Every structure is written in structure tokens, then in C-alpha cells.
Amino acid sequence: MGEPSRKTRTQVFTKQLDSFFMDIYAIGQFTGRFFREAFRPPIEWKEIIRQFYMVGYKSLALVSVTSFVTGIVFTKQSRPSLAEFGATSWLPSLVAIAIIRALAPLVTALIAAGKVGSNIGAELGSMRVTEQIDAMEVSAVNPFRYLVVTRVLATTCMLPLLMLYMSLIALLGAYLNVHQNEQTSLNAFFQNAFEQISFLDLFASTFKSLVFGFTIGIVSSYKGYYTTQGTQGVGKAANSAVVISMFLIFIEEIIIVQAVNSIRP
Amino acid sequence: MKKPNQHIEHNNAVIRIRDLYKSFGDNHVLRGINLDIRQGENLVVLGKSGTGKSVLIKIMAGLLKPDSGTVEVLGEHVDKLSAKELDALRLKIGFSFQHSALYDSMTVGENLAFPLQRHQRHLSADDVRKEVMRVLEAVGLAQTLKQLPSELSGGQRKRIGIARTLIMQPAIMLYDEPTAGLDPITSMEINNLINEVQESYHTTAVIITHDLTCAKSTGDRIAILLDGHFNHTGTFEEVVEKSTDPQVKSFYDYNFID
Ligand SMILES: Nc1ncnc2c1ncn2[C@@H]1O[C@H](COP(=O)(O)OP(=O)(O)OP(=O)(O)O)[C@@H](O)[C@H]1O
Ligand SMILES: [Mg+2]
């Protein structure tokens, strides 16, 4: 039994791997098309604003809850280890480093990939299978510019804002915990927190968020825009929009962290 | 039966198709299509499901590329145009989709205004609104202005789809299955609408259908798509009612009770 089934499983795996790399290649081409079309007039301002709103609206609730809880829990869990060295006064700066350098960009990106990426994949996918994209094309309106460019711009610009918002809420959560235990004032907490945060940290995190947002927008739009196989394909598009976005986000995270650390003084 | 139409210019072909082939892998869909569509006529393409009718008009509108052969629309080779030239040609073509393809995130009014706002930027918001109301009234659905496509019936959606193309005042209308899935009365309304469009805008139209009532009441000429090409073209009487071809006859007997 084992031999033939193992063979087919390898075949299935190579086929999946193959289609994954095909996807990555096609996403590269899609990115090229984005830069060729994005800044040519007419610019669809109204649709861009609507997409900004959609990205913010879709992720705001989840980002708020997640960041607040993360702030509290992270502080609470770190306290005992620091207390051992009598270093609980370092808590605010430790938490701030963790949140601003690492957690906020990654967690907002993962939340947005889940909420916004799947939404874009499904929306463009259903527009493709119900021929709405073809309808736009035959009415001589460029669907790429109207649908894809607007969404990619929205995710790219909104993610840094969401990341800053998340940092702030998470720090407030952390403050709540610190205040409860050490009666630190809000002012003192934030002064302490930002002591260890450099301009490079803020810049790196903003840059990361831009890259992550761009990735989510491009990958999800690509998956939706080229949906095939009818309604079933729409579900697949939404799903693989999330999976591929997250995968690329992790890779980009590793690369950017390495790069930033190599220039950190 | 449709009355003969005086506006047809028999020597002036608006769409000219020569030796057109199109396959998807091993599926050889179109195999040597030759067809002239004359200025001002309603040409009906009749054929069974899956014979490539939709593929044919998608090629006419430049949505699909032919494997070989030529498609001339208003004197231009559709598959040889640059993106810009193709867009200019598409402004003269109205495409009514098989499943309407209305933008479901927009209201009916926004659907209709969409092409207008992007191609006639000099129009004021007020002009756009007037134009939208004009075509909505032409298709008899003025009350749906603020509704979403999901709130419309299938027949209403078809008519809005037609209205959305009429707003650009196209020279050529391409209807993909305008009556599919509709009850006989609604179908008849759509057929009448198609004829009204022909009369009031002097459009040339290609009407794709497998509904013989639609073919009979809208078509000045019928072309039957069988085995990837057109064997029979002529009036409804010539190619359908008096046909001796067994495939056409069985299609007729099954489909039509007159
Ligand atoms: N984009 C495509 N990719 C692959 N195959 C396709 C594509 N479009 C159409 N086909 C195939 O071409 C054939 C003809 O399809 P088409 O949609 O033109 O049929 P039709 O005559 O319009 O049928 P219906 O009356 O059901 O609408 C079908 O076998 C279909 O599977
Ligand atoms: Mg069809």
C-alpha cells in the first residue's frame, strides 16, 4: 500500500510547490504592472478614499482588542523575570522595544492579511467570475487601475497608521498594568518607555508596515483578479490571498530585521 | 415574425469575420467562422449551449484573442489594436453580458453613471443625472435608481445591463443571451426593448441566444452555429422553420411551440 501512495503524495507536493513558485513569479509581474499603471492619470480619488476607509474599518476593532490585550499580557508575563533582578523599573522600556520594534508591525500585518486580504481576494474574485471585470474592460475603463491600484495604495498607506495606532494602544495596556503595580504616572511611563526607542526603530517599523501593506494589497488583488473556476475559485482566492500574504510577510520580516540590525549603531 | 427593416445597408458590413479559429487546449470551439454583419441589422447567432457563442462575441469585443483569422469591427482589426485604440473602439460597442455583470457594490444609478463619468468628463453632475434618468426611463425602470443590483429581479438586471451600455450611445450592441432564464412575458419585453434600441438608435446588433422566440422576434437574419462554424444564414423562415438539417430540426422541435 505504502509505496504507490507515497509516490503520489510526492507528486502532489511537487505540483503544489511548482504552482507556488509560479504564483510568486506572476505576483512579481503583477507588481511591475502596478508601478506602470499606478501614477498615470486619471487617478480614482473617490475609490482610493473608499478603500482607505474599508481597510481601516475592517481591521480597527480587531487591532484595538489585540493590541490592548497584548500590552497587558506581555507586561504581566515579563514582570516576574525582571523582578528577580529587581529590575521592574525597566519594564516600560522593555515593553516598548518589544511592541514597537517587533510586535506591532507583525501583528497588524497578520490581522490585516486575515481581514483585509481575504476581503480583497473574495471581492475581486467574485467580480471576476461574475464578469464585472470584463464589463469594466469592455466599457473602456481600465479595471486594473480602478480596482487593483486603489486597493494596493489603501493597504500600503493604512498599515503604517494601523501599526502606530496599535503601538499606542498596546503601550496604554502596558501602562495600565505598570500603574497598577508600581503606581507609575502616565508621563513617567511614556518617558521611560521611549528612552530606548530610536528614530531608526520608528523608521524601520513604519517601513516594514509599508512593505507588509503593499504585499497584502498586491497578493490579494492578484489572487482575486485572476480567479478561475467560478464560485469555488472565489473561496480559494480568498484563502490563498491570506496564506501567501502571511508567508511573504514572514520572509520580509526576517530580511528587514537583518538589514536594520546590520546598520544599527 | 419581425417586419423587414429599411435601415439595413446591405453592402456595408460593420463586423467582418474571416476564417476565425479558437481553441482552449483540446477543446476546438470555433473552427472557421465566416460572417458579415451589416450596418443596422439585428443578427441572431443561434446555437446549443457550449458551442462557443459567448466566446465569439468576446472575441468581437477584444476580451479573448483568436488563434487565427481576422475580426474587423468598424474597419479595425480588433486583435491588432493597441490598448488605447481598443478602448476607443470599445466606446462604440455596447456589451450586454449573459449574467448582466452589474457592479454589485454600486447602486443602479452609479452603475449607469460609471462609464459616463469616466469618458465624458466635461459633463456636470447634473448632466450625468439627467442622462442616467433618460436611459433608465428608456428601459422602463426609473424607480430602481437607488437600488442595489442584488435587490433587482433577473429581468430588471438584464434591462439595467442594457441601459448601462446604451448610455454611451454605442454603434454596435452585443447581447449575450438577453432572455436566458426569464419567463416568457419578461422575455418578450426584452425582445421589444432590443427592437426599440435598433429603431431609435439605428444600432447594429449581434444577439446571441438559444431561445427561438427571441431569435424570431428580434432577428433580421439568423446564423446558426453548429460544429464551430456557420452552415446556415438567412431569415428565420429560411434557416429554422424550413430547415432540413436534422440538428436544426431537432433544436426547433424541442424548443418551439407556435
Ligand atoms: N476562458 C475559457 N477558458 C477555457 N475554456 C473556455 C473559456 N471560455 C469558454 N470556454 C469553453 O468554450 C466552450 C464554449 O463556451 P461558450 O461560453 O462560448 O458557450 P456558449 O455557446 O456561450 O454556451 P451557453 O449557451 O451555455 O452560454 C465551452 O466548452 C467552454 O468550456
Ligand atoms: Mg454563453
XYZ file of C-alpha atoms and ligand atoms in Angstrom:
555
model
C 0.000 0.000 0.000
C 2.676 2.412 1.127
C 4.799 2.643 -1.991
C 2.361 3.975 -4.632
C 0.552 6.338 -2.257
C 3.854 7.818 -1.138
C 4.748 8.429 -4.756
C 1.500 10.270 -5.496
C 1.917 12.315 -2.352
C 5.358 13.448 -3.537
C 3.828 14.255 -6.903
C 1.094 16.287 -5.288
C 3.680 18.069 -3.194
C 5.931 18.937 -6.151
C 2.913 20.116 -8.071
C 1.914 22.406 -5.213
C 5.459 23.667 -4.858
C 5.536 24.282 -8.583
C 2.332 26.292 -8.577
C 3.575 28.219 -5.544
C 6.677 29.403 -7.388
C 4.589 30.154 -10.474
C 2.442 32.314 -8.214
C 5.448 34.171 -6.847
C 6.704 34.828 -10.384
C 3.281 36.059 -11.535
C 2.988 38.255 -8.442
C 6.295 39.833 -9.450
C 4.867 40.638 -12.869
C 1.684 41.949 -11.283
C 3.823 44.264 -9.150
C 5.527 45.553 -12.277
C 2.161 46.319 -13.815
C 1.158 48.149 -10.643
C 4.091 50.539 -10.930
C 3.434 51.081 -14.630
C -0.225 51.955 -14.083
C -0.410 53.445 -10.602
C 0.610 57.008 -11.207
C -0.893 57.615 -14.620
C -3.956 59.827 -14.618
C -6.872 59.673 -14.203
C -6.462 58.851 -10.513
C -9.588 57.401 -8.920
C -9.554 59.525 -5.769
C -13.046 58.639 -4.636
C -12.379 54.923 -4.831
C -8.995 55.329 -3.102
C -10.631 57.130 -0.175
C -13.336 54.471 -0.005
C -10.667 51.768 0.129
C -8.728 53.624 2.862
C -11.887 53.627 4.874
C -12.552 49.935 4.165
C -9.061 48.861 5.281
C -9.296 50.905 8.479
C -12.840 49.869 9.198
C -12.213 46.168 8.591
C -9.212 45.925 10.912
C -9.780 48.590 13.574
C -11.809 46.549 16.088
C -9.565 43.515 15.986
C -6.386 45.595 16.074
C -7.695 47.529 19.102
C -8.587 44.463 21.131
C -5.472 42.518 20.174
C -3.102 45.364 20.940
C -4.670 46.208 24.282
C -4.601 42.597 25.419
C -1.072 42.108 24.094
C 0.099 45.160 26.032
C -1.352 43.951 29.311
C -0.404 40.305 28.971
C 3.118 40.941 27.732
C 3.820 43.261 30.667
C 2.286 40.901 33.182
C 4.286 37.924 31.905
C 7.572 39.808 31.782
C 7.319 41.223 35.284
C 8.437 38.097 37.263
C 11.658 37.653 35.274
C 12.606 41.285 35.711
C 11.571 41.234 39.376
C 14.159 38.511 40.012
C 16.861 41.062 39.238
C 14.956 43.845 40.926
C 14.661 45.500 37.530
C 10.931 46.095 37.226
C 11.697 49.763 36.564
C 12.935 48.614 33.173
C 9.533 47.210 32.290
C 8.252 50.217 30.310
C 11.283 50.379 28.055
C 11.413 46.609 27.599
C 7.747 46.510 26.640
C 8.131 49.489 24.321
C 11.035 47.848 22.497
C 9.138 44.616 22.073
C 5.992 46.335 20.865
C 7.419 48.977 18.565
C 10.294 47.013 17.096
C 8.652 43.633 16.703
C 5.070 43.068 17.723
C 3.145 45.996 16.295
C 4.266 45.771 12.640
C 3.949 41.994 12.532
C 0.665 41.656 14.393
C -1.105 44.439 12.459
C 0.117 42.881 9.229
C -1.171 39.440 10.203
C -4.521 40.851 11.263
C -4.816 42.875 8.071
C -3.803 39.882 5.963
C -6.619 37.906 7.575
C -9.298 40.583 7.492
C -8.439 42.786 4.522
C -6.545 40.295 2.355
C -9.341 37.740 2.378
C -11.841 40.514 1.712
C -9.951 41.796 -1.335
C -9.396 38.265 -2.649
C -13.075 37.407 -2.348
C -14.366 40.723 -3.664
C -12.188 40.853 -6.769
C -12.648 37.112 -7.234
C -16.403 37.383 -7.345
C -16.138 40.386 -9.646
C -14.026 38.261 -11.963
C -16.301 35.216 -12.045
C -19.461 37.297 -12.474
C -17.741 39.090 -15.402
C -17.842 42.509 -13.715
C -14.148 42.952 -14.507
C -14.824 42.097 -18.165
C -17.739 44.534 -18.140
C -15.412 47.282 -16.948
C -12.905 46.395 -19.611
C -15.419 46.495 -22.480
C -16.694 49.844 -21.258
C -13.125 51.064 -21.832
C -12.441 51.661 -18.142
C -9.152 50.150 -17.005
C -10.190 47.662 -14.287
C -6.624 47.282 -13.052
C -6.407 50.961 -12.281
C -9.857 51.200 -10.778
C -9.788 48.016 -8.695
C -6.192 46.982 -8.049
C -4.273 50.254 -7.850
C -6.770 51.762 -5.412
C -6.688 48.734 -3.115
C -2.897 48.415 -3.099
C -2.492 52.118 -2.315
C -5.002 51.782 0.505
C -3.349 48.799 2.200
C 0.118 50.336 1.740
C -0.802 53.660 3.310
C -3.111 52.352 6.006
C -0.844 49.702 7.539
C 1.718 52.167 8.972
C -1.155 54.132 10.528
C -2.665 50.972 11.986
C 0.773 49.976 13.276
C 1.239 53.319 15.064
C -2.255 53.056 16.465
C -1.556 49.523 17.650
C 1.678 50.591 19.354
C -0.143 53.306 21.199
C -2.975 51.081 22.408
C -0.574 48.296 23.417
C 1.524 50.779 25.396
C -1.637 52.011 27.102
C -2.407 48.405 28.053
C 1.110 48.049 29.393
C 0.747 51.316 31.305
C -2.410 50.029 32.977
C -0.538 47.032 34.309
C 2.524 49.040 35.365
C 0.377 51.682 37.027
C -1.477 49.037 38.991
C 1.719 47.531 40.361
C 4.194 50.386 40.625
C 1.846 53.413 40.666
C 3.869 54.989 37.860
C 2.338 58.118 36.333
C 1.400 58.170 32.662
C 4.061 60.776 31.984
C 6.818 58.876 33.680
C 5.769 55.674 31.972
C 5.983 57.128 28.489
C 9.257 58.927 29.222
C 10.725 55.686 30.416
C 9.231 53.740 27.504
C 10.637 55.955 24.780
C 14.129 56.240 26.305
C 15.301 53.166 24.413
C 13.374 53.849 21.195
C 15.436 55.497 18.496
C 14.368 57.199 15.300
C 15.717 54.164 13.459
C 13.269 51.920 15.332
C 10.289 54.021 14.360
C 11.527 54.332 10.824
C 12.175 50.606 10.478
C 8.739 49.705 11.824
C 7.000 52.190 9.543
C 8.984 50.897 6.605
C 8.113 47.310 7.500
C 4.432 48.207 7.689
C 4.584 49.852 4.285
C 6.141 46.723 2.808
C 3.657 44.444 4.545
C 0.714 46.569 3.438
C 1.959 46.597 -0.130
C 2.392 42.830 -0.015
C -1.133 42.246 1.283
C -2.599 44.540 -1.364
C -0.667 43.057 -4.281
C -1.013 39.393 -3.319
C -4.723 39.603 -2.513
C -5.529 41.648 -5.594
C -3.544 39.244 -7.761
C -5.361 36.235 -6.333
C -8.756 37.848 -6.763
C -8.083 39.390 -10.168
C -7.111 36.059 -11.717
C -9.714 33.890 -10.059
C -10.906 30.969 -12.169
C -13.344 28.092 -11.642
C -16.406 30.059 -10.637
C -17.712 30.371 -7.109
C -15.414 27.669 -5.825
C -12.491 29.715 -7.076
C -13.602 32.737 -5.046
C -13.167 30.822 -1.793
C -9.778 29.573 -2.936
C -8.707 33.079 -3.915
C -9.643 34.487 -0.505
C -7.876 31.655 1.256
C -4.649 31.718 -0.722
C -4.580 35.537 -0.546
C -4.203 35.155 3.240
C -1.779 32.234 3.165
C 0.609 33.701 0.581
C 0.457 37.181 2.157
C 1.378 35.788 5.577
C 4.146 33.650 4.149
C 5.713 36.611 2.336
C 5.278 38.827 5.399
C 7.341 36.414 7.497
C 10.091 36.300 4.889
C 10.135 40.087 4.550
C 10.211 40.437 8.337
C 13.325 38.292 8.568
C 15.079 40.166 5.761
C 14.235 43.630 7.057
C 15.220 42.787 10.647
C 18.607 41.532 9.402
C 19.110 44.642 7.335
C 18.147 47.017 10.128
C 20.327 45.224 12.675
C 23.304 45.487 10.374
C 23.003 49.290 10.259
C 22.074 49.728 13.927
C 24.907 51.643 15.674
C -42.354 37.489 -37.066
C -40.255 40.592 -37.429
C -41.055 43.184 -40.097
C -38.334 43.867 -42.687
C -36.153 46.761 -41.615
C -35.478 49.631 -44.051
C -32.394 50.932 -42.289
C -30.194 47.964 -43.104
C -27.380 48.796 -45.504
C -26.802 45.511 -47.247
C -23.474 46.434 -48.788
C -21.942 47.838 -45.650
C -20.510 45.269 -43.229
C -19.849 46.700 -39.768
C -18.357 43.474 -38.475
C -16.451 41.194 -40.815
C -15.142 37.847 -39.611
C -12.894 35.647 -41.729
C -11.618 32.117 -41.011
C -11.765 32.540 -37.282
C -10.387 29.735 -35.119
C -10.328 29.490 -31.347
C -9.440 26.559 -29.110
C -8.991 26.065 -25.402
C -6.471 23.232 -25.173
C -8.061 20.244 -26.876
C -11.427 21.934 -26.975
C -11.704 23.282 -30.513
C -14.563 25.703 -30.069
C -14.605 27.906 -33.178
C -13.492 26.226 -36.395
C -13.563 28.527 -39.386
C -16.111 31.227 -38.692
C -17.026 33.491 -41.611
C -19.630 36.164 -41.096
C -20.594 39.653 -42.222
C -22.848 41.762 -40.069
C -24.457 44.604 -41.950
C -24.996 48.165 -40.874
C -28.279 48.485 -38.996
C -29.272 44.835 -38.812
C -30.026 42.594 -35.868
C -28.116 39.399 -36.468
C -29.061 36.481 -34.251
C -26.499 33.782 -33.525
C -28.362 30.642 -32.628
C -26.686 27.616 -31.152
C -26.778 24.999 -28.449
C -25.183 25.542 -25.083
C -21.404 25.267 -25.192
C -20.990 25.804 -28.939
C -18.912 28.931 -28.405
C -21.425 31.724 -28.831
C -20.118 33.688 -25.865
C -16.545 33.053 -26.968
C -17.424 34.514 -30.382
C -18.739 37.839 -29.095
C -15.978 38.085 -26.516
C -13.555 37.909 -29.431
C -15.531 40.667 -31.185
C -15.125 42.888 -28.120
C -11.434 42.039 -27.724
C -11.911 40.181 -24.433
C -10.471 36.987 -25.940
C -7.831 36.663 -28.650
C -8.473 34.453 -31.673
C -5.947 31.735 -32.513
C -6.122 32.641 -36.193
C -8.325 34.520 -38.610
C -9.421 38.133 -38.680
C -12.121 40.092 -36.925
C -12.822 43.537 -38.289
C -15.136 45.801 -36.326
C -15.940 49.198 -37.841
C -12.961 48.744 -40.123
C -10.439 47.922 -37.379
C -8.710 44.607 -36.764
C -9.694 44.004 -33.158
C -6.769 41.758 -32.205
C -4.133 44.065 -33.698
C -5.083 47.259 -31.851
C -3.046 48.904 -29.101
C -4.722 49.196 -25.703
C -5.598 52.800 -26.434
C -7.065 52.099 -29.865
C -9.011 49.169 -28.468
C -10.529 51.407 -25.796
C -11.553 53.914 -28.456
C -13.266 51.132 -30.402
C -14.908 49.753 -27.276
C -16.612 53.066 -26.668
C -18.608 52.331 -29.823
C -19.550 48.832 -28.665
C -22.168 48.015 -26.050
C -21.797 44.603 -24.440
C -24.728 43.150 -22.543
C -23.472 40.179 -20.546
C -25.136 36.800 -20.160
C -25.469 37.308 -16.398
C -25.759 41.116 -16.609
C -22.440 41.711 -14.780
C -23.731 44.755 -12.900
C -21.253 46.210 -10.391
C -22.777 44.851 -7.220
C -21.141 47.336 -4.856
C -22.832 50.242 -6.666
C -26.448 51.332 -6.920
C -28.260 51.183 -10.252
C -27.669 54.903 -10.726
C -23.944 54.564 -10.001
C -23.720 51.605 -12.379
C -25.128 53.712 -15.194
C -23.074 56.794 -14.354
C -19.839 54.795 -14.112
C -18.837 54.741 -17.806
C -20.220 58.217 -18.420
C -18.233 59.875 -15.621
C -15.049 58.350 -16.957
C -15.443 59.074 -20.643
C -17.281 62.381 -20.722
C -15.527 64.311 -18.008
C -16.903 67.616 -19.202
C -20.402 66.610 -18.063
C -21.608 68.196 -14.830
C -23.064 66.016 -12.082
C -26.447 67.311 -13.114
C -25.962 66.336 -16.767
C -24.887 62.858 -15.676
C -28.011 62.526 -13.526
C -30.224 63.585 -16.437
C -28.564 61.153 -18.787
C -28.936 58.332 -16.232
C -32.653 59.089 -15.868
C -33.059 59.212 -19.639
C -31.766 55.665 -20.202
C -33.488 54.371 -17.073
C -36.769 55.615 -18.455
C -35.924 54.133 -21.848
C -35.736 50.687 -20.230
C -38.743 51.438 -18.022
C -37.002 51.201 -14.650
C -36.779 54.774 -13.362
C -37.892 53.664 -9.892
C -34.807 51.472 -9.367
C -32.306 54.382 -9.409
C -31.197 53.987 -5.795
C -31.466 50.202 -5.537
C -28.579 47.772 -5.433
C -28.316 45.093 -8.145
C -28.914 42.400 -5.517
C -32.373 43.878 -4.919
C -33.426 43.534 -8.569
C -35.078 40.632 -10.359
C -33.248 38.824 -13.157
C -35.248 40.611 -15.837
C -34.662 44.023 -14.261
C -30.957 43.284 -14.033
C -30.856 42.407 -17.738
C -32.540 45.687 -18.607
C -30.200 47.713 -16.387
C -27.278 45.928 -18.044
C -28.616 47.022 -21.422
C -29.208 50.563 -20.124
C -25.619 50.759 -18.883
C -24.365 50.130 -22.409
C -26.949 52.401 -24.063
C -25.794 55.366 -22.024
C -22.636 55.542 -24.142
C -24.753 55.519 -27.340
C -22.895 52.653 -28.985
C -22.980 51.960 -32.723
C -22.901 48.220 -32.138
C -24.751 46.240 -29.483
C -23.662 42.758 -28.471
C -26.307 40.887 -26.494
C -25.258 37.635 -24.840
C -28.366 35.556 -24.101
C -30.638 38.510 -23.349
C -33.617 36.291 -22.459
C -31.962 33.258 -20.856
C -33.611 32.275 -17.615
C -36.521 34.700 -17.933
C -40.250 33.945 -18.071
C -41.962 34.298 -21.481
C -43.542 37.668 -20.728
C -40.346 39.236 -19.417
C -38.518 37.716 -22.391
C -40.967 39.384 -24.737
C -40.343 42.731 -23.006
C -36.621 42.303 -23.526
C -37.171 41.367 -27.171
C -39.226 44.521 -27.644
C -36.528 46.559 -25.928
C -33.911 45.149 -28.311
C -36.058 46.143 -31.289
C -36.703 49.598 -29.837
C -32.969 50.113 -29.413
C -32.440 49.156 -33.045
C -35.123 51.553 -34.230
C -34.328 54.581 -32.109
C -30.509 54.415 -32.124
C -30.009 52.706 -35.531
C -27.577 50.324 -33.916
C -26.193 47.184 -35.437
C -26.667 44.270 -33.090
C -25.450 40.741 -32.565
C -27.899 38.785 -30.452
C -26.704 35.505 -29.056
C -29.382 33.135 -27.964
C -30.728 29.621 -27.836
C -34.260 30.957 -27.408
C -36.107 30.624 -30.719
C -38.819 33.113 -29.758
C -36.129 35.707 -29.157
C -34.472 34.811 -32.453
C -37.732 35.058 -34.338
C -38.858 38.362 -32.893
C -35.563 40.266 -32.879
C -33.544 38.837 -35.764
C -33.421 40.340 -39.229
C -31.099 37.486 -40.061
C -30.229 34.270 -38.273
C -26.889 32.489 -38.275
C -26.762 29.002 -36.852
C -23.586 27.974 -35.075
C -23.054 24.252 -35.489
C -19.787 22.343 -35.069
C -17.745 25.502 -34.732
C -18.911 27.357 -37.813
C -21.929 28.863 -39.542
C -23.574 26.495 -42.009
C -26.828 28.315 -42.394
C -27.522 32.029 -42.536
C -30.747 33.647 -43.639
C -34.143 34.687 -42.368
C -35.768 32.772 -39.552
C -38.090 31.112 -42.022
C -35.269 30.014 -44.316
C -32.814 28.632 -41.797
C -35.036 27.410 -38.990
C -38.629 26.760 -39.990
C -37.888 25.286 -43.406
C -34.607 23.707 -42.437
C -33.930 20.122 -43.468
C -30.807 19.785 -41.337
C -31.644 17.168 -38.666
C -29.730 19.020 -35.926
C -31.543 22.276 -36.626
C -34.866 20.467 -36.901
C -34.471 18.722 -33.558
C -33.478 22.002 -31.954
C -36.578 23.585 -33.440
C -39.000 20.802 -32.494
C -37.753 20.708 -28.962
C -37.588 24.434 -28.412
C -40.571 25.855 -30.164
C -44.298 25.559 -29.828
C -46.024 28.058 -32.026
N -11.889 31.232 -20.727
C -12.092 29.945 -21.104
N -11.171 29.017 -20.822
C -11.346 27.726 -21.211
N -12.416 27.276 -21.862
C -13.369 28.159 -22.165
C -13.268 29.549 -21.802
N -14.369 30.194 -22.225
C -15.127 29.257 -22.833
N -14.540 28.045 -22.804
C -15.065 26.810 -23.396
O -15.545 27.110 -24.684
C -16.746 26.429 -24.947
C -17.800 27.401 -25.416
O -18.148 28.271 -24.359
P -19.202 29.436 -24.513
O -19.303 30.091 -23.189
O -18.855 30.268 -25.663
O -20.539 28.632 -24.820
P -21.949 29.248 -25.192
O -22.220 28.854 -26.598
O -21.982 30.681 -24.879
O -22.904 28.423 -24.240
P -24.129 28.935 -23.344
O -25.304 28.958 -24.245
O -24.240 27.888 -22.304
O -23.773 30.266 -22.801
C -17.116 25.685 -23.680
O -16.798 24.340 -23.857
C -16.251 26.300 -22.621
O -15.859 25.323 -21.706
Mg -22.784 31.854 -23.387
